[in-house]
Amino acid sequence: MKNTKELRTWLDDMNLPHPLVIAGPCSAETEEQVLKIAHELKDSDVNYFRAGIWKPRTRPGNFEGVGALGLKWLQKVKEETGMKTCTEVANAAHVKLALEYDVDLLWIGARSTVSPFIMQEIADALQGTDKIVLVKNPVNPDLALWLGGIERLYTAGIKNLGAIHRGFSTYEKSKYRNIPEWQLAIEFQNKFPDLPLICDPSHITGNREMIQEVSQTALDLNFDGLMIETHFDPENAWSDAAQQVTPTTLKQIMEDLKIKKETETAVSYREPLESLRAQINVVDDQLIDLLGKRMKVADQIGQLKKDQNVAVLQSRRWNEILGNMVLEGSNRGLSEEFVLKMFKAIHQESINHQEKIINA
Ligand code: PEP
Ligand code: MN
C-alpha cells in the first residue's frame, strides 16, 4: 500500500464543509426505532446513518442483533430520508447480504480486525467492490494488525478505504471504556497521512458525558470524521445504553465542536507560510555561506600567527568584537543573551580553525 492519496478520493469527492459524521443507534432494534432516529437525524450534519444488524457481544445471551431483517429497515431509511446507510459486517455471509441490500458503507468491528482469518474472508467477499469500507482498530493496541487488515482489503482491490479509531481494551482501571492511546492514532496518521481516519468517541468513552471532549480532541488531531451512537431513548437502548446520545444532543455537540476549516486556512495560511519559509531558506543559506567565509579568514589569521609565533587567543580584540556585536545586535532587535551565545560559538569555531593550522 504505497500511493494512499487515491484512498481518500471518496472523502474528498464529498466536499464536506465539516468532518464526516456517522450517527445512528448501536443496534437496529425495531423498524419504528430505526426510522424514528433516522428522521430525527435527517436535517443535521449527519452524512451516514449507522445501525448494527449483527452485534458482536462479549458474552452470549445478550441481544445479538435483528439480523438480515434490519437491512430492509436501512433501505427504508435511505428511501425516506435520503441519508446514506452503514452497518458492521463480520463474515462473508454478512458481506453478501449487505451488498445485496445496497448498504453504502461497511465497517469492520474491533473484534474482527484482530483476526487475520476473518479479515481475509471479508476481503475476499468484498473483492473489487466500490463501497466504502472502514476498518476499526483491533481491541488490542497493535498498529501492525490494524494496518494488516487494511492492507488485506487494499490487496483485494478495495480502494474506498478508511479507518476508525475506537480505543483499546485494557485490564487497568480507566475513565474510558477503551483507552484512546492517541499516540497510536498519530503514528497511524504519520504512516498513512491520506487514509481517512474517523474517531468513534462512543466506544472510547463508554459514557455519553465524555463524547464532546473526546470528539474535540480527535478533531484537534486532524481526524477526518466522527462516528457517534445516537438513540432517541438512550437509557433504554438494547445495547450500549450508557454511551448513546439523543439526536438533539448530537446536534448540540456538532454545534459546539471547534472545527478547523481546512480549505479556508489552505489559502490564507499555507500560501504565505510557504513563501515565508522560502525566505528563511534563502537567509539560512546566506548565513552558512558567510560563516564559511569567516572561518576562511580565521584560517589566514592562524597562518599569520603561526609564522610570527603569536598566541591564538587575544582577549582585548575579542572583547572589542563582543561589545560591537551586542550593540549592532540590539539595533536589529537581537537580545544581548543571543548575540553573546552566538558569537561565543563562532569564536570557539574560529579558535579551533586557527589551532588546527598552528598545530599542523
Ligand atoms: C459498534 O460500532 O457498535 C461496535 C460493536 O463497535 P466495536 O467493534 O468498536 O466494538
Ligand atoms: Mn455499540
Short mmCIF file of C-alpha atoms and ligand atoms in Angstrom, two decimals:
data_model
loop_
_atom_site.label_atom_id
_atom_site.label_comp_id
_atom_site.label_asym_id
_atom_site.label_seq_id
_atom_site.Cartn_x
_atom_site.Cartn_y
_atom_site.Cartn_z
CA MET A 1 0.00 0.00 0.00
CA LYS A 2 2.03 2.96 -1.24
CA ASN A 3 0.05 5.62 -3.01
CA THR A 4 -2.51 6.37 -0.33
CA LYS A 5 -3.74 9.62 -1.97
CA GLU A 6 -6.27 7.66 -4.03
CA LEU A 7 -7.66 6.12 -0.83
CA ARG A 8 -9.20 9.40 0.25
CA THR A 9 -10.86 10.38 -3.03
CA TRP A 10 -14.20 9.09 -1.76
CA LEU A 11 -14.00 11.54 1.13
CA ASP A 12 -12.57 14.46 -0.87
CA ASP A 13 -15.28 13.98 -3.51
CA MET A 14 -17.96 14.53 -0.88
CA ASN A 15 -16.56 18.06 -0.43
CA LEU A 16 -17.91 18.34 3.12
CA PRO A 17 -17.86 21.68 4.94
CA HIS A 18 -17.25 19.76 8.20
CA PRO A 19 -15.80 16.41 9.30
CA LEU A 20 -17.62 13.31 8.07
CA VAL A 21 -20.39 12.41 10.54
CA ILE A 22 -21.75 8.90 11.01
CA ALA A 23 -24.58 8.57 13.53
CA GLY A 24 -27.38 6.24 14.47
CA PRO A 25 -28.11 3.59 17.09
CA CYS A 26 -25.64 0.99 18.30
CA SER A 27 -28.20 -1.64 17.24
CA ALA A 28 -31.21 -1.66 14.99
CA GLU A 29 -33.95 -2.79 17.42
CA THR A 30 -37.26 -2.37 15.61
CA GLU A 31 -38.32 -0.82 12.32
CA GLU A 32 -40.02 2.04 14.23
CA GLN A 33 -36.92 2.73 16.32
CA VAL A 34 -34.65 2.84 13.26
CA LEU A 35 -36.95 5.13 11.27
CA LYS A 36 -37.68 7.45 14.20
CA ILE A 37 -33.97 8.06 14.83
CA ALA A 38 -33.28 8.44 11.11
CA HIS A 39 -35.99 11.09 10.71
CA GLU A 40 -34.67 12.99 13.74
CA LEU A 41 -31.19 12.99 12.22
CA LYS A 42 -32.31 13.88 8.72
CA ASP A 43 -31.78 17.64 8.95
CA SER A 44 -28.41 17.61 10.66
CA ASP A 45 -24.73 17.32 9.75
CA VAL A 46 -25.04 13.51 9.63
CA ASN A 47 -23.73 12.02 6.37
CA TYR A 48 -24.18 8.32 7.08
CA PHE A 49 -26.81 6.60 9.21
CA ARG A 50 -25.38 3.71 11.18
CA ALA A 51 -27.15 0.75 12.81
CA GLY A 52 -25.66 -2.56 13.92
CA ILE A 53 -27.59 -5.50 12.46
CA TRP A 54 -25.30 -8.28 13.63
CA LYS A 55 -23.99 -7.46 17.09
CA PRO A 56 -20.80 -8.97 18.44
CA ARG A 57 -21.43 -9.36 22.17
CA THR A 58 -18.80 -10.24 24.73
CA ARG A 59 -21.00 -12.89 26.35
CA PRO A 60 -23.83 -14.94 24.85
CA GLY A 61 -27.38 -14.30 25.96
CA ASN A 62 -27.36 -10.54 25.28
CA PHE A 63 -29.20 -9.02 22.33
CA GLU A 64 -27.26 -10.17 19.26
CA GLY A 65 -28.94 -8.04 16.63
CA VAL A 66 -32.00 -8.44 14.46
CA GLY A 67 -30.04 -9.90 11.55
CA ALA A 68 -30.82 -9.57 7.84
CA LEU A 69 -34.32 -8.25 8.60
CA GLY A 70 -32.71 -4.95 9.63
CA LEU A 71 -31.25 -4.47 6.15
CA LYS A 72 -34.79 -3.78 4.87
CA TRP A 73 -35.14 -1.08 7.51
CA LEU A 74 -31.90 0.54 6.36
CA GLN A 75 -33.28 0.57 2.82
CA LYS A 76 -36.35 2.40 4.14
CA VAL A 77 -34.09 4.91 5.87
CA LYS A 78 -32.47 5.65 2.52
CA GLU A 79 -35.80 5.94 0.71
CA GLU A 80 -37.50 8.10 3.33
CA THR A 81 -34.65 10.39 4.42
CA GLY A 82 -32.11 10.32 1.58
CA MET A 83 -29.37 9.55 4.12
CA LYS A 84 -26.75 7.02 3.17
CA THR A 85 -26.50 3.94 5.35
CA CYS A 86 -23.86 1.79 7.00
CA THR A 87 -23.55 -1.32 9.09
CA GLU A 88 -20.96 -3.70 10.51
CA VAL A 89 -20.01 -6.87 8.66
CA ALA A 90 -18.13 -9.69 10.35
CA ASN A 91 -18.07 -12.54 7.84
CA ALA A 92 -18.62 -13.39 4.16
CA ALA A 93 -22.35 -14.04 4.63
CA HIS A 94 -22.83 -10.55 6.15
CA VAL A 95 -20.93 -9.00 3.24
CA LYS A 96 -23.05 -10.81 0.66
CA LEU A 97 -26.30 -9.64 2.27
CA ALA A 98 -25.11 -6.06 2.86
CA LEU A 99 -24.08 -5.74 -0.80
CA GLU A 100 -27.38 -7.28 -1.92
CA TYR A 101 -29.29 -4.67 0.09
CA ASP A 102 -27.03 -1.88 -1.19
CA VAL A 103 -25.69 -0.65 2.14
CA ASP A 104 -23.46 2.32 1.22
CA LEU A 105 -20.64 1.93 3.72
CA LEU A 106 -19.50 -1.14 5.60
CA TRP A 107 -17.33 -1.19 8.68
CA ILE A 108 -15.38 -3.98 10.24
CA GLY A 109 -15.57 -4.22 14.02
CA ALA A 110 -12.74 -4.32 16.52
CA ARG A 111 -13.34 -8.00 17.28
CA SER A 112 -12.93 -8.87 13.60
CA THR A 113 -9.81 -6.79 12.92
CA VAL A 114 -7.92 -8.88 15.49
CA SER A 115 -8.34 -11.98 13.31
CA PRO A 116 -6.35 -12.18 10.06
CA PHE A 117 -8.52 -15.19 9.04
CA ILE A 118 -11.73 -13.15 9.35
CA MET A 119 -10.13 -10.12 7.67
CA GLN A 120 -9.10 -12.27 4.72
CA GLU A 121 -12.56 -13.84 4.48
CA ILE A 122 -14.17 -10.39 4.46
CA ALA A 123 -11.63 -9.05 1.94
CA ASP A 124 -12.30 -11.97 -0.41
CA ALA A 125 -16.06 -11.46 -0.14
CA LEU A 126 -15.68 -7.73 -0.87
CA GLN A 127 -13.24 -8.25 -3.79
CA GLY A 128 -13.32 -5.24 -6.12
CA THR A 129 -16.34 -3.52 -4.51
CA ASP A 130 -16.64 0.25 -4.83
CA LYS A 131 -18.41 0.51 -1.48
CA ILE A 132 -16.65 2.46 1.25
CA VAL A 133 -15.06 0.14 3.80
CA LEU A 134 -13.82 1.36 7.20
CA VAL A 135 -11.68 -0.78 9.46
CA LYS A 136 -11.91 -0.31 13.22
CA ASN A 137 -8.74 -0.74 15.21
CA PRO A 138 -8.30 -4.17 16.81
CA VAL A 139 -9.27 -4.41 20.51
CA ASN A 140 -5.59 -4.62 21.46
CA PRO A 141 -3.19 -1.72 20.73
CA ASP A 142 -1.42 -3.37 17.79
CA LEU A 143 -0.79 -0.97 14.92
CA ALA A 144 0.57 -3.67 12.59
CA LEU A 145 -2.59 -5.76 12.99
CA TRP A 146 -4.74 -2.74 12.18
CA LEU A 147 -2.67 -1.88 9.10
CA GLY A 148 -2.55 -5.55 8.11
CA GLY A 149 -6.33 -5.70 7.97
CA ILE A 150 -6.48 -2.59 5.79
CA GLU A 151 -3.78 -3.99 3.51
CA ARG A 152 -5.78 -7.21 3.00
CA LEU A 153 -8.70 -5.09 1.74
CA TYR A 154 -6.46 -2.95 -0.44
CA THR A 155 -4.92 -6.05 -2.00
CA ALA A 156 -8.45 -7.32 -2.74
CA GLY A 157 -8.96 -4.22 -4.89
CA ILE A 158 -10.99 -2.15 -2.42
CA LYS A 159 -9.95 1.44 -2.97
CA ASN A 160 -12.51 3.40 -0.94
CA LEU A 161 -10.90 2.72 2.39
CA GLY A 162 -10.62 4.31 5.79
CA ALA A 163 -10.03 3.54 9.45
CA ILE A 164 -11.99 4.03 12.65
CA HIS A 165 -10.24 4.64 15.95
CA ARG A 166 -12.45 3.22 18.75
CA GLY A 167 -9.87 2.86 21.52
CA PHE A 168 -8.22 -0.20 23.06
CA SER A 169 -9.31 -2.50 25.81
CA THR A 170 -7.17 -2.59 28.93
CA TYR A 171 -7.07 -4.52 32.16
CA GLU A 172 -6.20 -1.38 34.08
CA LYS A 173 -8.97 0.73 35.54
CA SER A 174 -9.55 3.83 33.47
CA LYS A 175 -12.18 6.51 32.99
CA TYR A 176 -12.52 5.25 29.43
CA ARG A 177 -14.28 2.11 28.27
CA ASN A 178 -11.47 1.69 25.72
CA ILE A 179 -8.38 3.84 26.27
CA PRO A 180 -7.65 6.13 23.30
CA GLU A 181 -3.82 5.74 23.17
CA TRP A 182 -3.79 8.84 20.94
CA GLN A 183 -0.07 8.39 20.13
CA LEU A 184 -1.01 5.22 18.23
CA ALA A 185 -3.51 7.12 16.12
CA ILE A 186 -0.86 9.78 15.47
CA GLU A 187 1.61 7.11 14.40
CA PHE A 188 -1.10 5.70 12.14
CA GLN A 189 -1.59 9.13 10.54
CA ASN A 190 2.15 9.56 10.09
CA LYS A 191 2.38 6.25 8.24
CA PHE A 192 -0.71 6.85 6.08
CA PRO A 193 -1.43 10.59 6.07
CA ASP A 194 -4.00 10.26 3.29
CA LEU A 195 -6.00 7.36 4.66
CA PRO A 196 -9.21 8.83 6.13
CA LEU A 197 -9.31 8.39 9.90
CA ILE A 198 -12.61 8.55 11.78
CA CYS A 199 -12.93 8.69 15.58
CA ASP A 200 -15.58 6.70 17.47
CA PRO A 201 -15.86 8.56 20.79
CA SER A 202 -18.84 6.39 21.81
CA HIS A 203 -16.80 3.22 22.18
CA ILE A 204 -13.74 5.07 23.51
CA THR A 205 -15.67 6.69 26.35
CA GLY A 206 -18.50 4.25 27.03
CA ASN A 207 -20.13 7.29 28.61
CA ARG A 208 -22.17 9.99 26.85
CA GLU A 209 -20.87 12.72 29.19
CA MET A 210 -17.39 12.46 27.65
CA ILE A 211 -18.34 12.32 23.95
CA GLN A 212 -17.92 16.06 23.36
CA GLU A 213 -14.45 16.22 24.92
CA VAL A 214 -13.09 13.18 23.07
CA SER A 215 -14.61 14.37 19.77
CA GLN A 216 -12.85 17.72 20.17
CA THR A 217 -9.51 16.04 20.83
CA ALA A 218 -9.97 13.94 17.70
CA LEU A 219 -10.67 17.00 15.55
CA ASP A 220 -7.68 18.83 17.05
CA LEU A 221 -5.58 15.85 15.97
CA ASN A 222 -6.86 16.23 12.39
CA PHE A 223 -9.21 13.26 12.33
CA ASP A 224 -11.44 13.28 9.24
CA GLY A 225 -14.71 12.39 10.92
CA LEU A 226 -16.73 11.09 13.85
CA MET A 227 -18.96 8.08 14.44
CA ILE A 228 -21.36 8.75 17.31
CA GLU A 229 -24.01 6.31 18.57
CA THR A 230 -27.38 8.05 18.68
CA HIS A 231 -30.76 6.86 20.01
CA PHE A 232 -33.99 8.71 20.85
CA ASP A 233 -34.16 6.85 24.19
CA PRO A 234 -30.53 6.07 25.11
CA GLU A 235 -31.28 4.77 28.63
CA ASN A 236 -33.50 2.04 27.22
CA ALA A 237 -31.33 1.07 24.26
CA TRP A 238 -30.91 -2.69 23.81
CA SER A 239 -27.11 -2.32 23.69
CA ASP A 240 -24.54 0.28 24.81
CA ALA A 241 -27.16 2.30 26.70
CA ALA A 242 -24.64 4.37 28.70
CA GLN A 243 -22.81 5.81 25.71
CA GLN A 244 -25.59 6.77 23.29
CA VAL A 245 -26.79 10.37 22.91
CA THR A 246 -30.10 11.71 21.66
CA PRO A 247 -30.34 13.29 18.19
CA THR A 248 -30.79 16.68 19.92
CA THR A 249 -27.59 16.21 21.93
CA LEU A 250 -25.75 15.11 18.80
CA LYS A 251 -26.76 18.31 17.01
CA GLN A 252 -25.60 20.33 20.03
CA ILE A 253 -22.26 18.51 20.07
CA MET A 254 -21.75 19.27 16.40
CA GLU A 255 -22.58 22.92 17.01
CA ASP A 256 -20.17 23.22 19.95
CA LEU A 257 -17.22 21.50 18.27
CA LYS A 258 -14.46 23.81 17.12
CA ILE A 259 -13.82 22.75 13.56
CA LYS A 260 -10.73 23.78 11.67
CA LYS A 261 -11.78 24.76 8.18
CA GLU A 262 -9.01 23.15 6.12
CA THR A 263 -9.99 24.72 2.81
CA GLU A 264 -10.11 28.29 4.13
CA THR A 265 -6.84 28.03 6.02
CA ALA A 266 -5.24 26.44 2.96
CA VAL A 267 -5.27 29.72 1.07
CA SER A 268 -4.83 32.30 3.81
CA TYR A 269 -2.35 30.31 5.89
CA ARG A 270 -0.44 27.82 3.77
CA GLU A 271 0.46 30.06 0.85
CA PRO A 272 2.07 32.92 2.79
CA LEU A 273 3.63 30.38 5.17
CA GLU A 274 5.27 28.65 2.26
CA SER A 275 6.62 31.90 0.87
CA LEU A 276 7.95 33.00 4.29
CA ARG A 277 9.65 29.61 4.71
CA ALA A 278 11.26 30.04 1.32
CA GLN A 279 12.64 33.40 2.51
CA ILE A 280 14.02 31.77 5.66
CA ASN A 281 15.74 29.16 3.49
CA VAL A 282 17.44 31.86 1.44
CA VAL A 283 18.70 33.72 4.54
CA ASP A 284 19.88 30.44 6.16
CA ASP A 285 21.91 29.69 3.04
CA GLN A 286 23.47 33.14 3.28
CA LEU A 287 24.27 32.64 6.99
CA ILE A 288 26.07 29.37 6.32
CA ASP A 289 27.91 30.87 3.39
CA LEU A 290 29.05 33.87 5.49
CA LEU A 291 30.14 31.65 8.39
CA GLY A 292 32.19 29.57 5.96
CA LYS A 293 33.83 32.76 4.63
CA ARG A 294 34.51 33.98 8.17
CA MET A 295 36.33 30.73 9.01
CA LYS A 296 38.44 31.00 5.84
CA VAL A 297 39.64 34.39 7.12
CA ALA A 298 40.32 32.81 10.52
CA ASP A 299 42.48 30.21 8.77
CA GLN A 300 44.59 33.02 7.25
CA ILE A 301 44.97 34.66 10.67
CA GLY A 302 46.03 31.28 12.05
CA GLN A 303 48.72 31.05 9.38
CA LEU A 304 50.00 34.57 10.24
CA LYS A 305 50.08 33.80 13.98
CA LYS A 306 51.94 30.59 13.28
CA ASP A 307 54.55 32.39 11.19
CA GLN A 308 55.02 35.07 13.88
CA ASN A 309 54.79 32.64 16.81
CA VAL A 310 51.89 34.57 18.42
CA ALA A 311 49.26 33.16 20.85
CA VAL A 312 45.87 32.25 19.35
CA LEU A 313 43.69 33.91 21.99
CA GLN A 314 43.88 37.67 22.23
CA SER A 315 41.35 38.82 24.81
CA ARG A 316 41.37 42.52 24.10
CA ARG A 317 40.47 42.05 20.45
CA TRP A 318 37.79 39.51 21.40
CA ASN A 319 36.11 41.81 23.97
CA GLU A 320 36.08 44.56 21.37
CA ILE A 321 34.24 42.29 18.90
CA LEU A 322 31.70 41.22 21.53
CA GLY A 323 30.95 44.80 22.60
CA ASN A 324 30.43 45.90 19.00
CA MET A 325 28.21 42.97 18.11
CA VAL A 326 25.96 43.32 21.18
CA LEU A 327 25.38 46.94 20.16
CA GLU A 328 24.77 46.09 16.49
CA GLY A 329 22.50 43.23 17.56
CA SER A 330 20.33 45.40 19.79
CA ASN A 331 19.90 47.83 16.85
CA ARG A 332 18.39 44.87 14.96
CA GLY A 333 16.15 43.56 17.75
CA LEU A 334 18.51 40.76 18.87
CA SER A 335 18.86 40.14 22.59
CA GLU A 336 22.25 40.50 24.28
CA GLU A 337 21.98 36.93 25.53
CA PHE A 338 21.51 35.57 22.00
CA VAL A 339 24.33 37.67 20.49
CA LEU A 340 26.75 36.58 23.24
CA LYS A 341 25.83 32.91 22.83
CA MET A 342 26.11 33.03 19.07
CA PHE A 343 29.45 34.90 19.00
CA LYS A 344 30.94 32.65 21.67
CA ALA A 345 30.09 29.68 19.44
CA ILE A 346 31.55 31.44 16.37
CA HIS A 347 34.65 32.44 18.31
CA GLN A 348 35.16 28.87 19.54
CA GLU A 349 34.93 27.55 15.99
CA SER A 350 37.41 30.26 14.91
CA ILE A 351 39.89 29.20 17.61
CA ASN A 352 39.51 25.55 16.55
CA HIS A 353 40.34 26.52 12.97
CA GLN A 354 43.40 28.54 13.97
CA GLU A 355 44.71 25.85 16.30
CA LYS A 356 44.39 23.26 13.59
CA ILE A 357 46.64 25.40 11.37
CA ILE A 358 49.16 26.26 14.09
CA ASN A 359 49.47 22.61 15.21
CA ALA A 360 49.59 21.22 11.70
C1 PEP B 1 -20.27 -0.86 17.23
O1 PEP B 1 -19.86 0.03 16.47
O2 PEP B 1 -21.41 -0.91 17.66
C2 PEP B 1 -19.30 -1.88 17.68
C3 PEP B 1 -19.67 -3.09 18.04
O3 PEP B 1 -18.07 -1.40 17.71
P1 PEP B 1 -16.64 -2.05 18.10
O4 PEP B 1 -16.33 -3.04 17.03
O5 PEP B 1 -15.77 -0.86 18.08
O6 PEP B 1 -16.77 -2.65 19.47
MN MN B 2 -22.05 -0.10 20.19
#
